[in-house]
mmCIF file of C-alpha atoms in Angstrom:
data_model
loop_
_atom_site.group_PDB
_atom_site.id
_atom_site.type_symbol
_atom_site.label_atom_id
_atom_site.label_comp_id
_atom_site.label_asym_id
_atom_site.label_seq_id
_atom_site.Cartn_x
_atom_site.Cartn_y
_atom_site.Cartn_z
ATOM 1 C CA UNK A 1 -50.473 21.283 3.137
ATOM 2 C CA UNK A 2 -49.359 18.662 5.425
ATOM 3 C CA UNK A 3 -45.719 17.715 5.224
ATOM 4 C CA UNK A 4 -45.412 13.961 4.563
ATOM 5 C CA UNK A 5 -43.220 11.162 4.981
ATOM 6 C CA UNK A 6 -41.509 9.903 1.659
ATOM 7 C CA UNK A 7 -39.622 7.625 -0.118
ATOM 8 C CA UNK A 8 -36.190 8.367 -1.410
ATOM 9 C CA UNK A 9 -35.823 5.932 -3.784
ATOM 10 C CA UNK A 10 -38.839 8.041 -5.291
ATOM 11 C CA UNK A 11 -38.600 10.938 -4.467
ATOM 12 C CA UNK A 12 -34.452 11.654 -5.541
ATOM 13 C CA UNK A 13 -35.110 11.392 -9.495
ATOM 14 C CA UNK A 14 -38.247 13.609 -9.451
ATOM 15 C CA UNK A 15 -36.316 16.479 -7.299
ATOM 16 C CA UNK A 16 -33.185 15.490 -10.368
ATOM 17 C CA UNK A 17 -35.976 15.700 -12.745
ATOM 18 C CA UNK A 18 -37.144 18.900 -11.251
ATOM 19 C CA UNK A 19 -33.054 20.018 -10.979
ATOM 20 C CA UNK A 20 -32.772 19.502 -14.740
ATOM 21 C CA UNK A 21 -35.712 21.316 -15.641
ATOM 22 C CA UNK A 22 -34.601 24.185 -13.995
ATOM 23 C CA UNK A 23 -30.976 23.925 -15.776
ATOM 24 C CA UNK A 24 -29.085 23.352 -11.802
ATOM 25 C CA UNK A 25 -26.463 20.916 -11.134
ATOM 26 C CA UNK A 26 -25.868 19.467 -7.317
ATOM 27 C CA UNK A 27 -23.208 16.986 -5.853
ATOM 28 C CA UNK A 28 -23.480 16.052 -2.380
ATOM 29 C CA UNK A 29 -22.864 13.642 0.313
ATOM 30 C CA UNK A 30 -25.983 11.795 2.127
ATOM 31 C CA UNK A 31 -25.932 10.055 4.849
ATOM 32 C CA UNK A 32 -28.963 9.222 7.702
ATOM 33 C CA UNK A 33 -32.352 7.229 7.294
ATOM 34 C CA UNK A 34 -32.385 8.517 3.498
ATOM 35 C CA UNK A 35 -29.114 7.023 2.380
ATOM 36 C CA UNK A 36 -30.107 4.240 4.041
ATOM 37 C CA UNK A 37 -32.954 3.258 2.057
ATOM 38 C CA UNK A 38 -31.511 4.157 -1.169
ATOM 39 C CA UNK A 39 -28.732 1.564 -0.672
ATOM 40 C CA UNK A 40 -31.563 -0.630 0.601
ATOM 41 C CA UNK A 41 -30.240 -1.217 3.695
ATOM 42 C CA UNK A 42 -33.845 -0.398 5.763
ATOM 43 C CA UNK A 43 -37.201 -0.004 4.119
ATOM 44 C CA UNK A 44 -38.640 2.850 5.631
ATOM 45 C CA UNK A 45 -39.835 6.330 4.594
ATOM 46 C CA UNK A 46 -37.950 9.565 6.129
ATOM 47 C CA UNK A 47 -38.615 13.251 6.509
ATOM 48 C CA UNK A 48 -35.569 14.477 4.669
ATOM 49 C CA UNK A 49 -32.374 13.783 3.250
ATOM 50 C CA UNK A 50 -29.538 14.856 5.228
ATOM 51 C CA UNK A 51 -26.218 15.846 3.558
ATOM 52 C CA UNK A 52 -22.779 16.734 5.100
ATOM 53 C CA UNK A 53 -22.584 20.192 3.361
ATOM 54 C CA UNK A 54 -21.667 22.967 4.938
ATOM 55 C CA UNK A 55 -23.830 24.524 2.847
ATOM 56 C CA UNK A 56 -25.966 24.127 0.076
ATOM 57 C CA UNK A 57 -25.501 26.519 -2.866
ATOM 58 C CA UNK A 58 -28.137 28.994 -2.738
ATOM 59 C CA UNK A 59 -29.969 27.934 -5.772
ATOM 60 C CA UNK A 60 -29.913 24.593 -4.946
ATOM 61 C CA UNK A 61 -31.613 25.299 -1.847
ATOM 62 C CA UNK A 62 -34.225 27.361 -2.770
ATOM 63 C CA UNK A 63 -35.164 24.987 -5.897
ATOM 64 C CA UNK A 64 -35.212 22.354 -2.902
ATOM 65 C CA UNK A 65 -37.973 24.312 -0.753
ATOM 66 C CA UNK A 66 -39.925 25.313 -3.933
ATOM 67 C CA UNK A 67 -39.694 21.588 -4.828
ATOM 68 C CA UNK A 68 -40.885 20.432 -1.336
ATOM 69 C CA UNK A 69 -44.243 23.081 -1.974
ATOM 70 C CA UNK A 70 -45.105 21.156 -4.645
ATOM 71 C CA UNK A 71 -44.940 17.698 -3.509
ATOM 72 C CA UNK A 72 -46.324 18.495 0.496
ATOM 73 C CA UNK A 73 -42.865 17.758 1.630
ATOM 74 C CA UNK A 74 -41.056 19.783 4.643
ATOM 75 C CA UNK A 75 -39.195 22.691 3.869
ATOM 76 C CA UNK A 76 -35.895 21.130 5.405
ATOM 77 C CA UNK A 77 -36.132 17.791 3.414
ATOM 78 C CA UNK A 78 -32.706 18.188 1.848
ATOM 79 C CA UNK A 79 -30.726 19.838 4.838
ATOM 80 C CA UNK A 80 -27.172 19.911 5.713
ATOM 81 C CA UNK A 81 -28.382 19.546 9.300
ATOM 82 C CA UNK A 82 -26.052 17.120 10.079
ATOM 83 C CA UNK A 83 -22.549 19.414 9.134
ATOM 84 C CA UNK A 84 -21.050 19.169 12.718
ATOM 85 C CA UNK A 85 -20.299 15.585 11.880
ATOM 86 C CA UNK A 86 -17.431 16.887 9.489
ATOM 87 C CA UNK A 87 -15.902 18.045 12.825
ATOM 88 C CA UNK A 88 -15.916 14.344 14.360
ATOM 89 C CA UNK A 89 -15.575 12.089 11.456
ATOM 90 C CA UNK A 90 -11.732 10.653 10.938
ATOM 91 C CA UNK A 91 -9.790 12.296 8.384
ATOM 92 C CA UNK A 92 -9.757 10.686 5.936
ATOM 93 C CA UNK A 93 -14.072 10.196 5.236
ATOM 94 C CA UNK A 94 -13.683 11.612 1.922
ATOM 95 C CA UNK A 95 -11.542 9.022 0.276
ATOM 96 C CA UNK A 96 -14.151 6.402 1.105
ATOM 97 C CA UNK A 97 -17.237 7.623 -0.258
ATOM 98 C CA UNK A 98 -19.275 5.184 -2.171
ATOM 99 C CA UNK A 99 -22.056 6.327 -5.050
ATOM 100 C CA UNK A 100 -25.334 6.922 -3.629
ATOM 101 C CA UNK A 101 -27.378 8.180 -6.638
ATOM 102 C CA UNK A 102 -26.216 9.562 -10.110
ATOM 103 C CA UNK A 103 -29.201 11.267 -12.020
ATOM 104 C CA UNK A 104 -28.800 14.205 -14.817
ATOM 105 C CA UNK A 105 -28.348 16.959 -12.466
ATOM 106 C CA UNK A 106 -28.044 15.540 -9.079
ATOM 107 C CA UNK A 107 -25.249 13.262 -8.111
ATOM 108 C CA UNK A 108 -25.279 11.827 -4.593
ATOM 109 C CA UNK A 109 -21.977 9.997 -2.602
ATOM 110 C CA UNK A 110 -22.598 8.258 0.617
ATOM 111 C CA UNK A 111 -20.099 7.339 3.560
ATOM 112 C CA UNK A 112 -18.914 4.252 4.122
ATOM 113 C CA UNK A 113 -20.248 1.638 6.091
ATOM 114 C CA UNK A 114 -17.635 1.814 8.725
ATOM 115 C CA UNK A 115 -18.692 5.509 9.383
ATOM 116 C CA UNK A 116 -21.831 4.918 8.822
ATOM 117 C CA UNK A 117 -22.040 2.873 11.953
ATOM 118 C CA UNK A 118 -19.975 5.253 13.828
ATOM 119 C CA UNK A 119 -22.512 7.713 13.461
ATOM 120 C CA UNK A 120 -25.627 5.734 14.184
ATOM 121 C CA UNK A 121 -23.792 4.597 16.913
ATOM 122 C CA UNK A 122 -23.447 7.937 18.011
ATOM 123 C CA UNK A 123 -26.666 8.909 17.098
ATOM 124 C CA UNK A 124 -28.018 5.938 18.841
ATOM 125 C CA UNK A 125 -26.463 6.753 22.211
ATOM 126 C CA UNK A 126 -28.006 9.866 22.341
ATOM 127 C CA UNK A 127 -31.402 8.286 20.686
ATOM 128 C CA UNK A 128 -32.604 4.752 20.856
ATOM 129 C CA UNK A 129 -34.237 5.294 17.787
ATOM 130 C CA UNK A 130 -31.412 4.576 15.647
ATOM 131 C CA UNK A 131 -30.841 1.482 16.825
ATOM 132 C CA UNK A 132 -33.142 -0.220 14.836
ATOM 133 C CA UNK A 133 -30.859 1.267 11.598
ATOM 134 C CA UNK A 134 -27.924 0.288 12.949
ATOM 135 C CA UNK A 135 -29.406 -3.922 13.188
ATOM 136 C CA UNK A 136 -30.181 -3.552 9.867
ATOM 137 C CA UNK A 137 -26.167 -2.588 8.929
ATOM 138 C CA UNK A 138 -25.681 -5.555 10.967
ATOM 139 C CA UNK A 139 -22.057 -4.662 12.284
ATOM 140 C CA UNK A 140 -19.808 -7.155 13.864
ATOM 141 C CA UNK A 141 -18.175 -7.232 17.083
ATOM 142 C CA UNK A 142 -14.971 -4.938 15.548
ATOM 143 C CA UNK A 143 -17.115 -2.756 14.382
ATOM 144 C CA UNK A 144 -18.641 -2.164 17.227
ATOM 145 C CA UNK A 145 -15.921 -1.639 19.199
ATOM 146 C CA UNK A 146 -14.180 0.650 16.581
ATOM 147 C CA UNK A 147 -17.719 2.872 16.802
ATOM 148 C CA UNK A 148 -16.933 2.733 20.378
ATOM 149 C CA UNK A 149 -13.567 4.080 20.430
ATOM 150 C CA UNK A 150 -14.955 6.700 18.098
ATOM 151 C CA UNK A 151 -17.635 7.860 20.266
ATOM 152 C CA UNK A 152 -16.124 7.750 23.608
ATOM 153 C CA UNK A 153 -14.336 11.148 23.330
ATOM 154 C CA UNK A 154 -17.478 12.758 21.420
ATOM 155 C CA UNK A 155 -18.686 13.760 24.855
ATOM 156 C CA UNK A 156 -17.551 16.170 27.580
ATOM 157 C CA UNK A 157 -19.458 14.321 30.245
ATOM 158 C CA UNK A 158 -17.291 12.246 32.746
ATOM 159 C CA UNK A 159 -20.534 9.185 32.303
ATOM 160 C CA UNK A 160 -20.365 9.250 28.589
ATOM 161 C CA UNK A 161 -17.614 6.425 27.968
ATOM 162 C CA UNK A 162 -20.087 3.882 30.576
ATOM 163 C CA UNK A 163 -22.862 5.245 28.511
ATOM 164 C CA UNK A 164 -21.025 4.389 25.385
ATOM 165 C CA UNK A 165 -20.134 0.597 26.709
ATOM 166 C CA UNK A 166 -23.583 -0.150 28.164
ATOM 167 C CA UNK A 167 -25.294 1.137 24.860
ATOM 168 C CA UNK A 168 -22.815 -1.280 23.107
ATOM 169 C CA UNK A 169 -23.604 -4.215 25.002
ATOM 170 C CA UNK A 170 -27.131 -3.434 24.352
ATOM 171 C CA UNK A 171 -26.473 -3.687 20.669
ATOM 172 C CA UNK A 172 -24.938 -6.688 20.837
ATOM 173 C CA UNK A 173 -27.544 -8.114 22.347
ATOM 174 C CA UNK A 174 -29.957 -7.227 20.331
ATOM 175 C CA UNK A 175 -28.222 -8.673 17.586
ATOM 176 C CA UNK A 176 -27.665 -11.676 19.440
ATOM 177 C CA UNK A 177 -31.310 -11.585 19.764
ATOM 178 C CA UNK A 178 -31.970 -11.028 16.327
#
């Protein structure tokens, strides 16, 4: 079976549905392309839903991968992939978490938007492919900079920081542009 692209917005209350059925309970934060389109933000499908969990319970994830037989979907659609962002993001990330989506049995939180632009900022310095997310959040010069200062010290290498300001000014022009 081929593993497809998907909607979230579809795809979350069918996997709670699917949850429920199976009596398990999950509460998680998303963040990424999935979160994205859920707060309808960007319209675009996605390959999984990425969560800042250092781990997902057992049953959870196993219910998740017999889930994503069923409907053709990867294996890793709901992943904590993204868990060495706990390391990096400030503090304080928890007290700012907004609802996501609230179903039966799954309940999911999102970061805010300040930190979500830090880390498509990030994400977009390493890949340009995120930059077309991070137009849609439509941040303003201060947040900009703020990602900036934030990313800056995310990297060892001694051309990171230029890195950092030329793939700023490259944002800002594209939102000039846009």
């Amino acid at each position: 079976m081929t593993k497809t692209l998907f909607n979230p917005k579809a795809i979350l209350p069918k996997f709670d549905e699917y949850l429920t059925s199976l009596g398990l309970k999950f509460e998680g934060v998303a963040i990424g392309g999935a979160a994205l389109v859920v707060l309808e933000i960007i319209e675009r499908s996605t390959r999984d839903v990425d969560l800042l969990e250092i781990e997902i319970p057992k049953p959870i994830a196993n219910a998740a991968i017999k889930f994503a037989r069923m409907h053709g979907l990867s294996e890793s659609w709901f992943n904590s992939g993204p868990v060495d962002l706990l390391q990096s993001l400030p503090s304080n990330w928890r007290t700012d978490l907004s609802p996501l989506y609230t179903g039966e049995s799954l309940v999911l939180k999102t970061i805010s938007r300040l930190n979500f632009i830090r880390t498509k900022f990030w994400a977009m310095c390493d890949r340009m492919r995120d930059l077309d997310d991070l137009i849609a959040m439509n941040p303003s010069d201060e947040d900009i900079e703020i990602a900036v200062q934030w990313v800056k010290p995310l990297d060892a290498n001694p051309d990171w920081p230029r890195h950092v300001e030329s793939m700023a000014q490259a944002l800002k022009r594209r939102l000039l542009r846009d």
